[in-house]
Coordinates of C-alpha atoms in Angstrom, one line a residue:
M1 CA -27.0 -0.4 10.3
K2 CA -25.9 -1.4 6.7
T3 CA -22.2 -0.8 7.6
L4 CA -22.5 -2.7 10.9
L5 CA -24.2 -5.6 9.0
A6 CA -21.5 -5.7 6.4
F7 CA -18.9 -5.8 9.2
L8 CA -20.6 -8.6 11.0
I9 CA -21.1 -10.7 7.9
S10 CA -17.5 -10.4 6.8
F11 CA -16.2 -11.0 10.3
V12 CA -18.3 -14.2 10.8
A13 CA -17.4 -15.6 7.3
T14 CA -13.7 -15.1 7.9
Y15 CA -13.6 -16.2 11.5
F16 CA -15.5 -19.5 11.1
S17 CA -13.8 -20.4 7.8
M18 CA -10.4 -20.0 9.3
P19 CA -10.2 -23.5 10.9
I20 CA -11.4 -25.0 7.6
F21 CA -8.7 -23.4 5.6
R22 CA -6.2 -24.2 8.3
A23 CA -7.2 -27.9 8.0
I24 CA -6.8 -27.8 4.2
A25 CA -3.3 -26.3 4.7
V26 CA -2.3 -29.1 7.1
R27 CA -3.8 -31.8 4.8
F28 CA -1.9 -30.6 1.8
D29 CA 1.3 -29.6 3.6
I30 CA 0.9 -25.9 2.7
L31 CA 3.1 -24.8 5.6
D32 CA 5.5 -22.0 6.4
I33 CA 8.8 -23.8 7.3
P34 CA 11.1 -21.9 9.7
G35 CA 14.4 -20.6 8.3
G36 CA 16.0 -17.6 6.6
R37 CA 14.4 -14.3 7.7
K38 CA 11.5 -16.1 9.5
I39 CA 11.3 -15.9 13.3
H40 CA 8.8 -18.6 14.1
K41 CA 10.2 -22.0 15.3
I42 CA 7.7 -24.6 14.1
A43 CA 6.0 -25.2 10.7
T44 CA 2.8 -23.2 10.6
P45 CA -0.2 -23.6 8.3
L46 CA -0.7 -20.9 5.7
L47 CA -4.0 -20.1 3.8
G48 CA -5.0 -17.5 6.5
G49 CA -5.0 -15.0 3.6
V50 CA -7.4 -17.2 1.6
A51 CA -9.8 -17.1 4.6
V52 CA -9.5 -13.3 4.7
Y53 CA -10.2 -13.2 0.9
F54 CA -13.3 -15.5 1.5
G55 CA -14.6 -13.1 4.1
L56 CA -14.0 -10.2 1.7
I57 CA -15.9 -11.8 -1.2
I58 CA -18.8 -12.7 1.1
G59 CA -19.0 -9.1 2.3
V60 CA -18.8 -7.8 -1.3
F61 CA -21.5 -10.3 -2.5
F62 CA -24.0 -9.0 0.0
N63 CA -23.2 -5.4 -1.0
L64 CA -22.6 -5.9 -4.7
T65 CA -24.8 -3.0 -5.9
K66 CA -22.7 -0.6 -3.9
L67 CA -19.3 -2.1 -4.6
H68 CA -19.4 -3.0 -8.3
F69 CA -17.5 0.2 -9.1
F70 CA -14.4 -1.4 -7.6
M71 CA -14.2 -4.5 -9.7
P72 CA -10.8 -3.5 -11.2
L73 CA -9.4 -3.4 -7.7
L74 CA -11.0 -6.6 -6.6
I75 CA -10.0 -8.5 -9.8
G76 CA -6.4 -7.3 -9.4
A77 CA -6.4 -8.4 -5.7
T78 CA -7.8 -11.8 -6.8
L79 CA -5.0 -12.3 -9.3
I80 CA -2.4 -11.2 -6.8
L81 CA -3.9 -13.7 -4.3
I82 CA -3.7 -16.5 -6.8
L83 CA -0.1 -15.7 -7.6
G84 CA 0.8 -15.6 -3.9
L85 CA -1.1 -18.9 -3.3
I86 CA 0.8 -20.7 -6.0
N87 CA 4.1 -19.4 -4.4
D88 CA 2.9 -20.7 -1.0
I89 CA 2.3 -24.1 -2.5
K90 CA 5.3 -24.3 -4.7
P91 CA 7.8 -21.5 -4.5
L92 CA 8.2 -19.4 -7.7
S93 CA 11.3 -17.3 -8.6
A94 CA 11.3 -13.7 -7.3
R95 CA 11.9 -12.5 -10.9
F96 CA 8.8 -14.4 -12.2
R97 CA 6.6 -13.1 -9.3
F98 CA 7.7 -9.5 -9.9
L99 CA 7.0 -9.8 -13.7
C100 CA 3.5 -11.2 -12.9
Q101 CA 2.8 -8.3 -10.5
V102 CA 3.8 -5.8 -13.2
I103 CA 1.5 -7.5 -15.7
I104 CA -1.4 -7.5 -13.1
S105 CA -0.8 -3.8 -12.5
L106 CA -0.9 -3.0 -16.2
F107 CA -4.2 -5.0 -16.3
V108 CA -5.9 -2.9 -13.6
I109 CA -4.5 0.3 -15.1
K110 CA -6.2 -0.7 -18.4
M111 CA -9.4 -1.1 -16.4
G112 CA -9.1 2.5 -15.1
L113 CA -7.2 2.2 -11.8
Q114 CA -4.5 4.8 -12.2
I115 CA -2.8 7.8 -10.6
N116 CA -4.0 11.0 -12.1
F117 CA -2.2 14.2 -10.9
L118 CA 0.3 15.3 -13.5
P119 CA -0.6 18.5 -15.6
Y120 CA -2.2 18.0 -19.1
S121 CA 0.5 20.3 -20.5
L122 CA 2.9 17.3 -20.6
G123 CA 0.8 15.8 -23.4
V124 CA 1.4 12.1 -24.0
W125 CA 4.2 12.1 -21.4
K126 CA 1.5 12.7 -18.7
Y127 CA -0.1 9.3 -19.5
I128 CA 3.3 7.5 -19.8
L129 CA 4.6 8.9 -16.5
E130 CA 1.4 8.2 -14.7
V131 CA 1.4 4.6 -15.8
V132 CA 5.0 4.1 -14.7
I133 CA 4.3 5.7 -11.3
T134 CA 1.2 3.6 -10.8
I135 CA 3.1 0.4 -11.5
I136 CA 5.8 1.4 -9.1
W137 CA 3.2 2.3 -6.5
L138 CA 1.1 -0.9 -6.8
V139 CA 4.1 -3.3 -7.0
G140 CA 6.1 -1.4 -4.4
V141 CA 3.3 -1.4 -1.7
T142 CA 2.3 -5.0 -2.5
N143 CA 5.8 -6.2 -1.8
A144 CA 6.3 -3.8 1.1
Y145 CA 3.4 -5.4 2.9
N146 CA 4.7 -8.9 2.2
Y147 CA 8.0 -7.8 3.8
L148 CA 6.0 -6.4 6.8
D149 CA 4.5 -9.8 7.4
G150 CA 7.2 -11.1 9.7
L151 CA 5.6 -11.1 13.2
D152 CA 2.3 -12.3 14.5
G153 CA -0.4 -9.8 13.9
L154 CA 1.9 -7.2 12.3
A155 CA 0.6 -7.2 8.7
A156 CA -3.1 -7.8 9.4
G157 CA -3.1 -5.4 12.4
S158 CA -1.3 -2.7 10.5
A159 CA -3.7 -3.2 7.5
A160 CA -6.7 -2.7 9.8
I161 CA -5.2 0.5 11.2
N162 CA -4.5 1.7 7.6
L163 CA -8.0 0.9 6.6
I164 CA -9.6 2.6 9.6
C165 CA -7.7 5.8 8.7
F166 CA -8.7 5.5 5.1
G167 CA -12.3 4.8 6.2
V168 CA -12.5 7.8 8.5
I169 CA -11.6 10.1 5.6
L170 CA -13.9 8.3 3.2
Y171 CA -17.0 8.6 5.5
K172 CA -16.1 12.2 6.3
S173 CA -16.1 13.0 2.6
S174 CA -19.3 11.0 1.9
Q175 CA -17.4 8.3 -0.2
Y176 CA -19.6 5.6 1.3
P177 CA -19.1 2.7 -1.2
L178 CA -15.3 2.7 -0.8
G179 CA -15.7 3.3 2.9
L180 CA -17.9 0.2 3.0
L181 CA -15.2 -1.8 1.3
A182 CA -12.8 -0.6 4.0
V183 CA -15.2 -1.7 6.7
I184 CA -15.5 -5.2 5.2
L185 CA -11.7 -5.5 5.0
I186 CA -11.3 -4.3 8.6
A187 CA -13.7 -7.0 9.7
T188 CA -11.7 -9.7 7.8
C189 CA -8.4 -8.5 9.4
F190 CA -9.9 -8.5 12.9
A191 CA -11.3 -12.0 12.4
F192 CA -7.9 -13.3 11.3
L193 CA -5.9 -11.8 14.2
P194 CA -7.0 -14.1 17.0
Y195 CA -5.8 -17.1 15.0
N196 CA -2.6 -15.4 14.1
F197 CA -1.8 -14.5 17.7
H198 CA -2.8 -18.0 18.9
K199 CA 0.0 -20.0 20.4
G200 CA -1.6 -23.4 20.1
K201 CA -3.1 -25.7 17.5
Y202 CA -5.3 -23.0 15.9
K203 CA -2.4 -20.8 14.7
I204 CA -2.3 -19.8 11.1
F205 CA -0.4 -17.3 8.9
L206 CA -1.5 -15.1 6.1
G207 CA 1.0 -16.5 3.7
E208 CA 2.3 -14.6 0.7
A209 CA -1.2 -14.9 -0.8
G210 CA -2.7 -12.9 2.1
S211 CA 0.0 -10.3 2.7
T212 CA 0.5 -9.4 -1.0
M213 CA -3.3 -9.2 -1.5
L214 CA -3.7 -6.8 1.5
G215 CA -0.8 -4.7 0.1
F216 CA -2.3 -4.6 -3.3
I217 CA -5.7 -3.6 -2.0
L218 CA -4.3 -0.9 0.2
A219 CA -2.3 0.5 -2.7
G220 CA -5.5 0.4 -4.8
F221 CA -7.4 2.2 -2.1
A222 CA -4.9 5.1 -2.4
L223 CA -5.8 5.3 -6.1
S224 CA -9.5 4.8 -5.8
G225 CA -10.4 7.5 -3.2
F226 CA -10.6 11.2 -3.4
W227 CA -8.4 12.3 -0.4
A228 CA -8.2 16.1 -0.6
E229 CA -8.7 19.2 -2.8
H230 CA -5.0 20.0 -3.2
N231 CA -2.7 17.8 -5.3
I232 CA 0.1 17.7 -2.7
A233 CA -2.3 16.8 0.1
R234 CA -4.0 14.2 -2.1
I235 CA -0.6 12.5 -2.6
T236 CA 0.5 13.0 1.0
I237 CA -2.4 11.2 2.7
P238 CA -1.8 7.7 1.2
V239 CA 2.0 8.1 1.8
L240 CA 1.4 8.9 5.5
I241 CA -1.1 6.1 6.0
L242 CA 1.2 3.6 4.4
G243 CA 4.3 5.2 5.8
V244 CA 5.6 2.2 7.8
P245 CA 5.8 -0.4 5.0
I246 CA 7.2 2.3 2.6
F247 CA 9.8 3.3 5.2
D248 CA 10.7 -0.4 5.8
M249 CA 11.2 -1.1 2.1
V250 CA 13.2 2.1 1.5
F251 CA 15.4 1.8 4.7
T252 CA 16.1 -1.9 4.1
T253 CA 17.0 -1.3 0.5
V254 CA 19.4 1.6 1.3
M255 CA 21.1 -0.4 4.1
R256 CA 21.5 -3.5 1.8
I257 CA 23.1 -1.3 -0.9
K258 CA 25.3 0.5 1.7
E259 CA 26.5 -2.8 3.2
G260 CA 27.1 -4.3 -0.2
K261 CA 24.5 -7.1 0.2
V262 CA 22.8 -6.3 -3.1
K263 CA 24.4 -4.7 -6.2
S264 CA 21.6 -5.1 -8.8
V265 CA 17.8 -5.3 -9.0
Y266 CA 18.1 -9.0 -9.6
E267 CA 20.0 -9.5 -6.4
W268 CA 17.5 -7.3 -4.5
L269 CA 14.6 -9.4 -5.7
H270 CA 16.3 -12.6 -4.5
Y271 CA 17.8 -11.3 -1.3
S272 CA 16.2 -12.6 2.0
G273 CA 17.4 -11.7 5.4
K274 CA 16.5 -10.6 8.9
D275 CA 17.2 -6.9 8.3
H276 CA 13.6 -5.5 8.1
F277 CA 12.3 -2.9 10.6
H278 CA 10.6 -5.4 12.8
H279 CA 13.6 -7.8 12.7
I280 CA 15.9 -5.1 13.9
L281 CA 13.6 -4.0 16.7
V282 CA 13.5 -7.6 18.0
D283 CA 17.3 -7.9 17.7
L284 CA 17.6 -4.7 19.8
G285 CA 15.7 -6.3 22.6
F286 CA 12.1 -5.7 22.0
T287 CA 9.8 -8.8 22.4
Q288 CA 7.8 -9.7 19.3
R289 CA 4.6 -8.4 20.9
E290 CA 6.3 -5.1 21.9
T291 CA 7.6 -4.7 18.4
T292 CA 4.2 -5.2 16.9
L293 CA 2.6 -2.7 19.3
F294 CA 5.4 -0.2 18.7
I295 CA 4.8 -0.4 14.9
Y296 CA 1.0 -0.1 15.5
V297 CA 1.5 3.1 17.4
I298 CA 3.7 4.6 14.7
T299 CA 1.1 3.5 12.0
F300 CA -1.8 5.0 14.0
S301 CA 0.1 8.3 14.6
L302 CA 0.9 8.7 10.9
G303 CA -2.8 7.8 10.1
L304 CA -4.0 10.6 12.4
S305 CA -1.7 13.1 10.6
A306 CA -3.2 11.9 7.3
I307 CA -6.8 12.5 8.6
M308 CA -5.9 16.0 9.7
V309 CA -4.2 16.7 6.3
S310 CA -7.4 15.9 4.5
N311 CA -8.8 19.2 5.8
D312 CA -5.7 21.2 5.2
S313 CA -3.8 23.0 2.4
S314 CA -0.8 21.9 0.4
L315 CA 1.6 23.7 2.8
D316 CA 0.1 21.8 5.8
A317 CA 0.5 18.5 3.8
L318 CA 4.1 19.3 3.1
M319 CA 4.7 20.1 6.8
S320 CA 3.1 16.8 7.9
L321 CA 5.1 14.9 5.3
T322 CA 8.3 16.6 6.6
Q323 CA 7.3 15.7 10.1
A324 CA 7.0 12.0 9.1
A325 CA 10.3 12.1 7.4
V326 CA 12.0 13.5 10.5
I327 CA 10.4 10.8 12.7
F328 CA 11.6 8.0 10.4
T329 CA 15.1 9.6 10.1
V330 CA 15.3 9.6 13.9
V331 CA 14.1 6.0 14.0
A332 CA 16.5 4.9 11.3
N333 CA 19.5 6.5 13.1
L334 CA 18.5 4.9 16.4
I335 CA 18.3 1.5 14.7
I336 CA 21.7 2.0 13.1
V337 CA 23.4 3.0 16.4
G338 CA 21.7 0.2 18.2
K339 CA 22.9 -2.3 15.6
K340 CA 26.4 -1.0 16.0
R341 CA 26.4 -1.2 19.7
R342 CA 25.0 -4.8 19.8
S343 CA 27.6 -5.8 17.2
G344 CA 30.4 -4.4 19.3
W345 CA 31.4 -1.8 16.7
N346 CA 33.0 1.5 17.6
I347 CA 30.8 4.5 17.1
K348 CA 32.7 7.3 15.6
E349 CA 32.1 10.9 16.8

C-alpha cells in the first residue's frame, strides 16, 4: 500500500502540474525550436522535465524517512536539472556544460556515490581509478540519455522501462528504499508520457533539464544498488539495463570518427546531427512511433536479461553481456547496410 500510495502521489503531482509548467514555458518563450538534429516541425514548450522533477520531489517529501539515504543522488540530480534548465532558457557552450557535469559528479563522489569494485591491492590507485570510472559513467550516461531524447516518448518511456527492471531486482533483494525511489520515478515518467505523445496544444518536451536529470539518476541508481554477489554480474546488470543509450553513444561516436565528422573531443562535444540510433531507424523507413516501440522492445529485452543475471554467476553474466554485444553488432551492421542502400552506395562483397 505504501508503494502504491507513493506511485499515486507522484503521478498526480506530475500529471496535474504539467499544464502549469507548459504555460510557464510558453509565457517566457522556453521553447524547443526545430532545426539541426531535431525531428519535430513546430516550436514546442519545454519544462516537462521540471514537472517530472516536481513530482519526484513531492514523492520524496512524503517518504523522506525512507529516502534520506539517497540525498547525494537527489542533490546531484537537482544540480544537473538546474544546469539543463539554464541551457534550455539560454544555450550554454557544450564545453561549459561538460565541465559542470564533471564538477557535479566530483561533488556526489565526495558525498559517497561512487563505484567500488577494484581490488584493495591496488592501493591509492584503486581510489583514483574508481573516481575516474565513476565520472565517466555519470557524465556518459547523463549525456547518452540526452541524445536519446529525440522522439516523442523515447527518453521517458525508456527510463520507465529501465527503472522497472532496476525496481524488480531491488524488491527481489529487499532493497526497499531504493526500490521505492524507482517507483516514484516510474510514476513521474508515466505521468509525462501522455503530454509528450499529445499531438495538440498540450504537447510538451522534457528539455535538456529533464533528459539529463533522468540520465544522471539512472547512472546513480547503478551506483546506489547492490545488484549481485559476483563482481562481474554486479557490473553487467546496469550495463544491460542501460544498454540502448550506451550503444547509441558508442555507435554514434565510432561512426562520426570513421566518417571524419569529428577529430577531437572538442569537436565531439559540439557536433550535432541526425545520426543517432533513432534518427537512422526513422531514415530507414520506420515511423517515429515504430522506432520508439522498437527501442522499447530492445530495452525491455536487455532488462529481462539483467534481471536473470541477478541470480546467476559471473560466467552467466559474461554470457549475457556477450549476447547483448552480438545483438547490438547485428543491429549496427544492419543500420550501416541500410544507410548505404538508401544513399545509393555500392555494397562491397
